[in-house]
Amino acid sequence: MRKEEKFVYFTAVDISLDNGAGINEREFVRELMTHHQDKTICVLPYPEHPENYFHKNIEYVINHKRHHPLYWVAFVIKSYTRIRHLKNKYNLRALIFRLDIVPLAEILMGSLGVPIILKTLAGGTFRAKSIVGMVKKIGSPFKRFMIKSADGADAVGYTSKKWIVETYSIESNKIKVIPNAANIEAFFPASVEESRDRIGFDKGKKYIGYVGALRKISCLDRLIRAFSIIKED
């Protein structure tokens, strides 16, 4: 009997949390469950705040409690076991991952012989002195292994793609640039005048600023130097 074909999307991100990763992944999963539920199975940590988002057809596993060591080990084991079960049940076309900071679960799943696609690869550096930085440093070799062995990936911009290709020495054609999308119900054009009044900007002045992540790859030091030059002129 021929097995039904499916794609599996896996992430360690708790999409019920109202942080950057949680909100981004929530929108992505919401779209998958709305438009591609017949072809895709989502395997996610059980939501800490199910009132924010919960779907009965998502394959939930134990929550790692924001990477608590004991819960995280249980999460890795349960995730691998669940996806191995799905491989036995379906003909999996691909496993799609958003890499965890220490992608041990993803490496275990990679041994199942299913094509691997990595979602939303981001370029950038981290501060090794911070706790998150130290964890990312530990996970860096695992991440490098997954990126080099994946069949394909996407990045949010050409700057990130260039950084990833140069950092991990992988083929450029393996990475496709897919710009970030936006929820047009939450983000839409508004009145310039009303926005300036709400922020408190002087209507008679022009303003130059920056909106985005405070990462080294964004080269904000250049922006600051440029501001100083403009001020001198």
Short mmCIF file of C-alpha atoms in Angstrom, two decimals:
data_model
loop_
_atom_site.label_atom_id
_atom_site.label_comp_id
_atom_site.label_asym_id
_atom_site.label_seq_id
_atom_site.Cartn_x
_atom_site.Cartn_y
_atom_site.Cartn_z
CA MET A 1 0.00 0.00 0.00
CA ARG A 2 1.39 3.37 -1.03
CA LYS A 3 2.00 5.76 1.86
CA GLU A 4 0.49 9.26 1.84
CA GLU A 5 3.05 11.98 1.10
CA LYS A 6 3.64 14.65 3.75
CA PHE A 7 6.02 17.43 4.68
CA VAL A 8 6.98 17.88 8.34
CA TYR A 9 7.71 21.26 9.89
CA PHE A 10 9.55 21.19 13.22
CA THR A 11 10.62 24.03 15.49
CA ALA A 12 11.65 24.29 19.14
CA VAL A 13 10.08 27.76 19.28
CA ASP A 14 7.04 28.02 21.55
CA ILE A 15 4.71 29.91 19.22
CA SER A 16 2.43 30.88 22.10
CA LEU A 17 5.04 33.30 23.49
CA ASP A 18 4.74 36.95 22.54
CA ASN A 19 8.41 37.43 21.68
CA GLY A 20 9.98 37.96 18.25
CA ALA A 21 10.53 34.29 17.43
CA GLY A 22 7.21 33.24 18.91
CA ILE A 23 5.17 35.78 16.93
CA ASN A 24 7.04 35.11 13.66
CA GLU A 25 6.67 31.35 13.94
CA ARG A 26 3.03 31.68 15.02
CA GLU A 27 2.17 33.54 11.82
CA PHE A 28 4.05 30.96 9.75
CA VAL A 29 2.37 27.99 11.44
CA ARG A 30 -1.02 29.69 11.23
CA GLU A 31 -0.58 29.96 7.45
CA LEU A 32 0.53 26.33 7.19
CA MET A 33 -2.49 25.13 9.15
CA THR A 34 -4.85 27.36 7.15
CA HIS A 35 -3.63 26.68 3.62
CA HIS A 36 -1.41 23.55 3.66
CA GLN A 37 -2.78 21.37 6.44
CA ASP A 38 -3.48 18.53 4.00
CA LYS A 39 0.21 18.31 3.03
CA THR A 40 2.04 19.43 6.17
CA ILE A 41 2.40 18.11 9.71
CA CYS A 42 3.67 20.56 12.34
CA VAL A 43 5.59 19.18 15.33
CA LEU A 44 5.90 21.81 18.06
CA PRO A 45 6.44 22.15 21.82
CA TYR A 46 3.16 22.24 23.73
CA PRO A 47 2.24 25.92 24.17
CA GLU A 48 2.97 27.64 27.45
CA HIS A 49 0.06 29.98 26.67
CA PRO A 50 -2.47 27.96 24.65
CA GLU A 51 -4.87 30.89 24.80
CA ASN A 52 -2.58 32.68 22.34
CA TYR A 53 -2.58 29.87 19.81
CA PHE A 54 -3.56 26.23 19.86
CA HIS A 55 -4.55 23.95 16.99
CA LYS A 56 -5.99 20.48 17.53
CA ASN A 57 -4.24 19.07 14.45
CA ILE A 58 -0.71 20.07 15.49
CA GLU A 59 1.51 17.27 16.79
CA TYR A 60 2.57 18.62 20.19
CA VAL A 61 5.45 17.26 22.27
CA ILE A 62 6.61 18.14 25.78
CA ASN A 63 7.56 21.81 26.23
CA HIS A 64 11.26 22.34 27.03
CA LYS A 65 10.39 25.15 29.49
CA ARG A 66 12.58 27.73 27.73
CA HIS A 67 15.49 25.28 27.39
CA HIS A 68 15.53 24.02 30.96
CA PRO A 69 18.20 21.24 30.73
CA LEU A 70 16.03 18.35 31.94
CA TYR A 71 12.95 19.36 29.98
CA TRP A 72 15.06 20.10 26.90
CA VAL A 73 16.52 16.57 26.89
CA ALA A 74 12.99 15.17 27.18
CA PHE A 75 11.89 17.49 24.37
CA VAL A 76 14.71 16.28 22.08
CA ILE A 77 13.89 12.61 22.72
CA LYS A 78 10.12 13.06 22.34
CA SER A 79 10.54 15.13 19.14
CA TYR A 80 12.82 12.58 17.51
CA THR A 81 10.53 9.71 18.51
CA ARG A 82 7.46 11.50 17.14
CA ILE A 83 9.04 12.27 13.78
CA ARG A 84 10.45 8.74 13.47
CA HIS A 85 6.88 7.51 14.00
CA LEU A 86 5.63 9.88 11.28
CA LYS A 87 8.30 8.57 8.89
CA ASN A 88 7.03 5.03 9.43
CA LYS A 89 3.45 6.15 8.81
CA TYR A 90 3.93 8.52 5.84
CA ASN A 91 6.18 9.03 2.85
CA LEU A 92 7.93 12.17 4.09
CA ARG A 93 8.98 14.44 1.23
CA ALA A 94 11.11 16.67 3.48
CA LEU A 95 11.79 17.70 7.06
CA ILE A 96 11.72 21.48 7.43
CA PHE A 97 13.47 22.94 10.47
CA ARG A 98 13.98 26.28 12.11
CA LEU A 99 17.26 25.44 13.84
CA ASP A 100 17.31 25.50 17.63
CA ILE A 101 20.23 27.21 19.41
CA VAL A 102 21.63 23.70 20.01
CA PRO A 103 20.06 21.68 17.16
CA LEU A 104 20.53 18.22 18.64
CA ALA A 105 16.98 17.11 17.83
CA GLU A 106 17.45 18.22 14.24
CA ILE A 107 20.70 16.24 13.92
CA LEU A 108 18.98 13.10 15.22
CA MET A 109 16.13 13.61 12.73
CA GLY A 110 18.66 14.10 9.95
CA SER A 111 19.72 10.47 10.44
CA LEU A 112 16.29 9.30 9.25
CA GLY A 113 17.27 9.67 5.60
CA VAL A 114 14.66 12.32 4.73
CA PRO A 115 15.67 15.47 2.76
CA ILE A 116 16.36 18.44 5.08
CA ILE A 117 15.32 22.04 4.43
CA LEU A 118 16.28 24.79 6.86
CA LYS A 119 13.93 27.72 7.41
CA THR A 120 14.92 31.32 8.06
CA LEU A 121 18.68 31.04 8.36
CA ALA A 122 20.01 34.28 9.81
CA GLY A 123 23.51 35.70 9.70
CA GLY A 124 25.16 37.47 12.58
CA THR A 125 27.42 37.19 15.58
CA PHE A 126 26.77 36.69 19.27
CA ARG A 127 28.29 37.89 22.52
CA ALA A 128 30.09 34.88 23.99
CA LYS A 129 30.07 36.47 27.47
CA SER A 130 26.28 36.38 27.72
CA ILE A 131 24.45 33.20 28.76
CA VAL A 132 22.65 33.00 25.43
CA GLY A 133 25.94 33.66 23.67
CA MET A 134 27.66 30.81 25.51
CA VAL A 135 24.81 28.41 24.67
CA LYS A 136 24.98 29.46 21.03
CA LYS A 137 28.74 28.91 21.08
CA ILE A 138 28.17 25.36 22.33
CA GLY A 139 25.59 24.81 19.62
CA SER A 140 27.69 26.37 16.85
CA PRO A 141 29.38 23.11 15.68
CA PHE A 142 25.99 21.36 15.56
CA LYS A 143 24.51 24.26 13.60
CA ARG A 144 27.44 24.22 11.18
CA PHE A 145 26.96 20.49 10.62
CA MET A 146 23.24 20.92 9.90
CA ILE A 147 23.77 23.83 7.50
CA LYS A 148 26.46 22.02 5.53
CA SER A 149 24.48 18.77 5.31
CA ALA A 150 21.05 20.30 4.50
CA ASP A 151 19.57 19.95 1.03
CA GLY A 152 18.38 23.57 0.96
CA ALA A 153 17.63 26.63 3.06
CA ASP A 154 16.13 30.08 2.92
CA ALA A 155 17.45 33.40 4.22
CA VAL A 156 15.56 36.64 4.79
CA GLY A 157 17.93 38.82 2.76
CA TYR A 158 20.96 38.86 0.48
CA THR A 159 23.19 40.18 3.28
CA SER A 160 22.29 37.18 5.44
CA LYS A 161 22.78 34.83 2.49
CA LYS A 162 26.25 36.25 1.76
CA TRP A 163 27.25 35.95 5.43
CA ILE A 164 26.03 32.33 5.63
CA VAL A 165 27.77 31.29 2.41
CA GLU A 166 31.07 32.84 3.51
CA THR A 167 30.87 31.67 7.14
CA TYR A 168 29.89 28.07 6.49
CA SER A 169 31.56 27.61 3.05
CA ILE A 170 28.45 26.23 1.37
CA GLU A 171 27.15 26.49 -2.17
CA SER A 172 25.28 29.71 -2.86
CA ASN A 173 22.63 27.91 -4.91
CA LYS A 174 21.52 25.95 -1.83
CA ILE A 175 20.09 29.13 -0.26
CA LYS A 176 17.03 30.93 -1.59
CA VAL A 177 16.26 34.46 -0.41
CA ILE A 178 12.66 34.86 0.79
CA PRO A 179 12.06 38.33 2.29
CA ASN A 180 10.14 38.57 5.54
CA ALA A 181 6.40 38.76 5.11
CA ALA A 182 4.05 40.92 7.16
CA ASN A 183 0.62 40.44 8.66
CA ILE A 184 -1.30 43.13 6.77
CA GLU A 185 -4.02 43.05 9.41
CA ALA A 186 -1.50 44.28 11.99
CA PHE A 187 0.82 46.31 9.74
CA PHE A 188 -0.64 48.64 7.13
CA PRO A 189 -0.09 52.20 5.81
CA ALA A 190 -1.31 54.88 8.19
CA SER A 191 -1.63 58.65 8.09
CA VAL A 192 1.81 60.30 8.19
CA GLU A 193 0.45 63.32 10.05
CA GLU A 194 -1.30 61.23 12.71
CA SER A 195 1.79 59.04 13.17
CA ARG A 196 4.08 62.07 13.64
CA ASP A 197 1.67 63.56 16.17
CA ARG A 198 1.45 60.30 18.12
CA ILE A 199 5.25 59.93 18.29
CA GLY A 200 5.75 63.62 19.05
CA PHE A 201 7.77 64.58 15.97
CA ASP A 202 8.02 68.23 14.96
CA LYS A 203 6.12 68.67 11.70
CA GLY A 204 8.68 71.13 10.45
CA LYS A 205 11.69 68.81 10.79
CA LYS A 206 13.02 65.81 8.89
CA TYR A 207 14.12 62.71 10.79
CA ILE A 208 16.52 59.90 9.92
CA GLY A 209 16.43 56.72 11.99
CA TYR A 210 16.77 52.97 12.06
CA VAL A 211 14.18 50.26 12.66
CA GLY A 212 15.47 46.72 13.06
CA ALA A 213 17.48 44.29 15.13
CA LEU A 214 20.54 45.55 17.02
CA ARG A 215 22.98 43.06 15.51
CA LYS A 216 26.55 43.45 14.37
CA ILE A 217 25.63 42.34 10.86
CA SER A 218 23.41 45.43 10.56
CA CYS A 219 26.56 47.64 10.77
CA LEU A 220 24.91 50.23 13.00
CA ASP A 221 28.36 51.65 13.79
CA ARG A 222 28.44 52.95 10.21
CA LEU A 223 25.04 54.56 10.72
CA ILE A 224 26.26 56.31 13.87
CA ARG A 225 29.39 57.56 12.08
CA ALA A 226 27.22 58.78 9.20
CA PHE A 227 25.02 60.69 11.64
CA SER A 228 28.10 62.38 13.09
CA ILE A 229 29.22 63.42 9.60
CA ILE A 230 25.77 64.81 8.80
CA LYS A 231 25.79 66.77 12.07
CA GLU A 232 29.20 68.27 11.26
CA ASP A 233 28.03 69.30 7.78
#
